[in-house]
Short mmCIF file of C-alpha atoms in Angstrom, two decimals:
data_model
loop_
_atom_site.label_atom_id
_atom_site.label_comp_id
_atom_site.label_asym_id
_atom_site.label_seq_id
_atom_site.Cartn_x
_atom_site.Cartn_y
_atom_site.Cartn_z
CA LEU A 462 -13.26 -30.82 79.53
CA ALA A 463 -16.53 -32.16 78.11
CA PHE A 464 -17.45 -33.07 74.55
CA LEU A 465 -20.74 -31.71 73.24
CA PRO A 466 -22.83 -33.64 70.71
CA GLY A 467 -21.29 -32.91 67.34
CA GLY A 468 -17.72 -32.78 68.63
CA ASP A 469 -17.39 -29.27 70.10
CA MET A 470 -15.49 -29.11 73.39
CA LEU A 471 -16.03 -27.09 76.55
CA VAL A 472 -12.89 -26.56 78.62
CA THR A 473 -12.69 -25.05 82.10
CA GLU A 474 -9.84 -22.78 83.18
CA ARG A 475 -9.06 -22.45 86.88
CA VAL A 476 -9.17 -18.64 86.85
CA GLY A 477 -12.90 -18.82 86.05
CA ARG A 478 -13.11 -18.95 82.27
CA LEU A 479 -15.08 -21.52 80.30
CA ARG A 480 -13.75 -21.93 76.76
CA LEU A 481 -15.35 -23.37 73.62
CA VAL A 482 -13.40 -25.33 71.02
CA ARG A 483 -15.53 -25.38 67.85
CA ASN A 484 -14.49 -27.32 64.75
CA GLY A 485 -11.06 -27.76 66.30
CA VAL A 486 -10.55 -24.03 66.87
CA LEU A 487 -10.43 -22.32 70.27
CA GLN A 488 -12.95 -19.50 70.20
CA PRO A 489 -11.35 -16.16 71.11
CA GLU A 490 -13.85 -15.10 73.78
CA PRO A 491 -14.69 -17.06 76.95
CA VAL A 492 -18.19 -18.50 77.26
CA LYS A 493 -20.55 -16.15 79.08
CA GLY A 494 -22.50 -17.21 82.15
CA THR A 495 -19.84 -18.52 84.53
CA PRO A 496 -19.82 -17.14 88.10
CA LYS A 497 -17.00 -15.52 90.03
CA VAL A 498 -14.57 -18.06 91.48
CA VAL A 499 -11.63 -18.11 93.90
CA SER A 500 -8.47 -19.61 92.43
CA ILE A 501 -5.72 -19.32 95.01
CA SER A 502 -3.50 -22.22 96.08
CA THR A 503 -5.77 -25.17 97.03
CA MET A 504 -8.91 -23.18 96.18
CA ALA A 505 -8.87 -24.41 92.61
CA GLY A 506 -11.34 -22.01 90.97
CA LEU A 507 -13.36 -23.38 88.05
CA MET A 508 -12.82 -27.13 88.09
CA ASP A 509 -14.62 -30.09 86.51
CA ILE A 510 -17.42 -30.10 83.96
CA ALA A 511 -20.02 -32.76 83.09
CA LEU A 512 -23.05 -33.03 80.82
CA HIS A 513 -26.36 -34.32 82.13
CA PRO A 514 -27.08 -37.88 80.89
CA ARG A 515 -30.11 -36.46 79.06
CA PHE A 516 -28.24 -33.43 77.74
CA ALA A 517 -29.85 -33.82 74.31
CA GLU A 518 -33.22 -33.09 75.97
CA ASN A 519 -32.47 -30.58 78.74
CA LYS A 520 -29.11 -29.01 77.69
CA TRP A 521 -27.92 -29.04 81.32
CA ILE A 522 -24.23 -28.59 82.10
CA TYR A 523 -22.70 -29.03 85.56
CA ILE A 524 -19.47 -27.41 86.78
CA SER A 525 -17.70 -27.78 90.13
CA TYR A 526 -16.06 -24.60 91.39
CA HIS A 527 -14.85 -22.70 94.41
CA LYS A 528 -17.57 -20.19 95.31
CA PRO A 529 -16.48 -17.02 97.16
CA VAL A 530 -18.01 -17.06 100.66
CA GLY A 531 -16.08 -14.40 102.57
CA MET A 532 -12.67 -13.16 103.63
CA GLY A 533 -9.98 -14.69 105.80
CA LYS A 534 -6.77 -13.35 107.35
CA SER A 535 -3.32 -14.82 106.89
CA ALA A 536 -0.72 -15.26 109.61
CA ASP A 537 0.90 -11.98 108.60
CA GLY A 538 -2.41 -10.11 108.90
CA LYS A 539 -3.28 -9.87 105.21
CA ASP A 540 -6.86 -10.36 104.03
CA PHE A 541 -7.59 -13.01 101.40
CA PRO A 542 -10.78 -14.47 99.89
CA ILE A 543 -12.04 -17.86 101.02
CA ALA A 544 -14.30 -20.19 99.06
CA SER A 545 -16.45 -23.29 99.37
CA ASN A 546 -16.72 -26.29 97.04
CA SER A 547 -19.86 -25.93 94.96
CA ILE A 548 -21.62 -27.28 91.88
CA LEU A 549 -23.53 -25.10 89.44
CA ARG A 550 -26.01 -26.11 86.78
CA GLY A 551 -26.52 -24.07 83.66
CA THR A 552 -28.40 -24.48 80.38
CA TRP A 553 -26.34 -24.48 77.19
CA ASP A 554 -27.95 -22.43 74.41
CA GLY A 555 -25.27 -23.24 71.85
CA ASN A 556 -23.01 -20.33 72.74
CA GLN A 557 -23.33 -19.54 76.44
CA LEU A 558 -24.67 -20.74 79.80
CA THR A 559 -28.07 -19.45 80.86
CA ASP A 560 -30.26 -20.00 83.93
CA VAL A 561 -27.15 -20.67 86.02
CA ARG A 562 -27.74 -21.65 89.65
CA ASP A 563 -26.02 -23.59 92.41
CA ILE A 564 -27.33 -27.05 93.20
CA PHE A 565 -24.75 -27.68 95.94
CA VAL A 566 -22.67 -25.43 98.19
CA ALA A 567 -20.57 -27.05 100.92
CA ASP A 568 -20.97 -25.66 104.42
CA ASP A 569 -17.23 -25.38 105.12
CA VAL A 570 -13.95 -24.30 103.52
CA ASP A 571 -10.38 -25.60 103.09
CA MET A 572 -11.50 -28.61 101.07
CA GLU A 573 -9.38 -28.35 97.91
CA MET A 574 -10.41 -29.49 94.45
CA SER A 575 -13.38 -31.49 93.18
CA ARG A 576 -14.17 -33.79 90.28
CA ILE A 577 -17.70 -34.68 89.16
CA ALA A 578 -19.24 -37.45 87.05
CA PHE A 579 -22.70 -38.87 86.38
CA GLY A 580 -23.06 -42.55 87.19
CA GLN A 581 -25.08 -45.05 85.20
CA ASP A 582 -27.67 -44.73 87.98
CA GLY A 583 -28.27 -41.12 86.91
CA MET A 584 -26.78 -39.74 90.12
CA LEU A 585 -24.08 -37.08 90.27
CA TYR A 586 -20.89 -38.05 92.09
CA MET A 587 -18.51 -35.43 93.49
CA THR A 588 -15.08 -35.78 95.04
CA ILE A 589 -13.97 -33.28 97.69
CA GLY A 590 -10.41 -33.08 98.97
CA GLY A 591 -9.17 -31.80 102.29
CA PRO A 592 -6.20 -30.40 104.17
CA GLY A 593 -2.92 -32.24 103.66
CA THR A 594 -1.09 -30.35 106.37
CA GLY A 595 -2.05 -28.73 109.63
CA PRO A 596 -3.13 -29.65 113.15
CA PRO A 597 -4.66 -33.07 113.95
CA GLU A 598 -8.20 -31.69 113.90
CA SER A 599 -7.64 -30.73 110.23
CA LEU A 600 -5.93 -33.94 109.18
CA ASN A 601 -8.60 -36.09 110.87
CA ARG A 602 -11.46 -34.55 108.87
CA PRO A 603 -11.71 -37.56 106.47
CA GLN A 604 -12.97 -39.63 109.44
CA HIS A 605 -15.66 -37.18 110.52
CA GLY A 606 -19.11 -38.08 109.23
CA ASN A 607 -20.41 -34.55 109.70
CA ASP A 608 -17.73 -33.05 107.44
CA TYR A 609 -17.53 -33.11 103.62
CA ALA A 610 -13.71 -32.94 103.51
CA ARG A 611 -12.09 -35.91 101.76
CA LYS A 612 -15.36 -37.61 100.96
CA ILE A 613 -17.19 -38.62 97.79
CA LEU A 614 -20.74 -37.32 97.60
CA ARG A 615 -23.71 -38.71 95.68
CA MET A 616 -26.63 -36.48 94.81
CA THR A 617 -29.53 -36.15 92.40
CA ASP A 618 -29.33 -33.91 89.36
CA GLU A 619 -31.06 -31.23 91.46
CA GLY A 620 -28.58 -31.58 94.33
CA GLY A 621 -30.97 -33.60 96.50
CA VAL A 622 -30.24 -36.61 98.70
CA PRO A 623 -30.93 -40.02 97.07
CA LYS A 624 -32.98 -42.16 99.42
CA ASP A 625 -30.58 -45.10 99.02
CA ASN A 626 -27.42 -43.23 100.02
CA PRO A 627 -25.56 -45.31 102.65
CA PHE A 628 -25.65 -42.75 105.48
CA VAL A 629 -29.23 -41.53 105.14
CA GLY A 630 -30.83 -41.45 108.58
CA LYS A 631 -27.59 -42.21 110.45
CA ALA A 632 -26.77 -39.80 113.27
CA GLY A 633 -23.54 -37.87 112.87
CA PHE A 634 -23.31 -38.29 109.10
CA LYS A 635 -24.16 -35.91 106.28
CA PRO A 636 -26.62 -37.80 104.05
CA LEU A 637 -24.91 -36.84 100.76
CA ILE A 638 -21.76 -38.80 101.73
CA TYR A 639 -21.21 -41.92 99.62
CA THR A 640 -17.70 -42.93 100.74
CA MET A 641 -15.21 -41.43 103.22
CA GLY A 642 -11.60 -41.54 104.36
CA HIS A 643 -10.06 -40.36 101.08
CA ARG A 644 -7.11 -38.16 100.19
CA THR A 645 -7.27 -35.42 97.57
CA GLN A 646 -9.00 -37.09 94.63
CA LEU A 647 -7.79 -35.92 91.24
CA GLY A 648 -9.55 -38.53 89.13
CA LEU A 649 -13.15 -39.76 88.85
CA ALA A 650 -14.50 -42.02 86.13
CA ILE A 651 -17.33 -44.44 85.43
CA ASN A 652 -16.39 -47.91 84.21
CA PRO A 653 -18.47 -48.19 81.01
CA PHE A 654 -18.65 -51.98 81.20
CA THR A 655 -19.63 -52.47 84.85
CA GLY A 656 -21.01 -49.07 85.88
CA GLU A 657 -18.60 -48.99 88.82
CA VAL A 658 -17.36 -45.60 90.04
CA TRP A 659 -13.56 -45.39 90.07
CA ALA A 660 -11.75 -42.64 92.00
CA GLY A 661 -8.03 -41.84 92.02
CA GLU A 662 -6.53 -40.16 95.05
CA GLN A 663 -3.12 -38.54 95.17
CA GLY A 664 -0.86 -36.90 97.73
CA PRO A 665 2.57 -35.27 97.92
CA ASN A 666 4.37 -38.21 99.56
CA GLY A 667 3.37 -41.26 97.53
CA GLY A 668 0.68 -43.80 98.37
CA ASP A 669 -1.43 -42.91 95.34
CA GLU A 670 -4.29 -45.32 94.68
CA VAL A 671 -7.36 -45.99 92.55
CA ASN A 672 -10.44 -47.19 94.41
CA VAL A 673 -13.48 -48.97 93.02
CA LEU A 674 -16.07 -47.38 95.25
CA LYS A 675 -18.46 -49.33 97.43
CA PRO A 676 -21.27 -47.38 99.15
CA GLY A 677 -20.54 -46.54 102.76
CA LYS A 678 -16.96 -47.81 102.72
CA ASN A 679 -14.13 -46.02 104.55
CA TYR A 680 -10.93 -45.84 102.49
#
């Protein structure tokens, strides 16, 4: 959820609805302007929401979501939709999202849920999870620099690569990567006193942790 100036709340629902709570009352109709999403199992549909640091000026809202990118086939031969972790940006006109467009679409699938937050540096941080079960090539994705799975990304408000990202210009690494070697990260927050980025990662078998992120570090 995200609080708008004045106290109204925008709340995402995994199935693809964005809801408005105005004066403490849930509005009956979903907010218009959200795209189609895939919400099946680890493809988490409509996920996190964040306001631009200068929202009062530009009215920009950011949402992470699973964007439909094609069809897959299950082990029993059934077709099912597949999706890629993405971030959209839309303009809030007081009642709906307008001028909605993607600023980031990952180039792979099977990367689970995402959280987003703007740092005090004005950059947009994004967590991306990854497979928790499967063959070694799937479980080892957190250690691959050319793969977004189980990384934290850092991008500009347009989805561009900040020049001071730790892996810019390094062969074998995607330049949006800020930190790597994570699990599925269900929490992301900015420490208001220090400006540090804190990320919580969780898994099904214990070992949960909160990391204070350092650029380029492998967790």
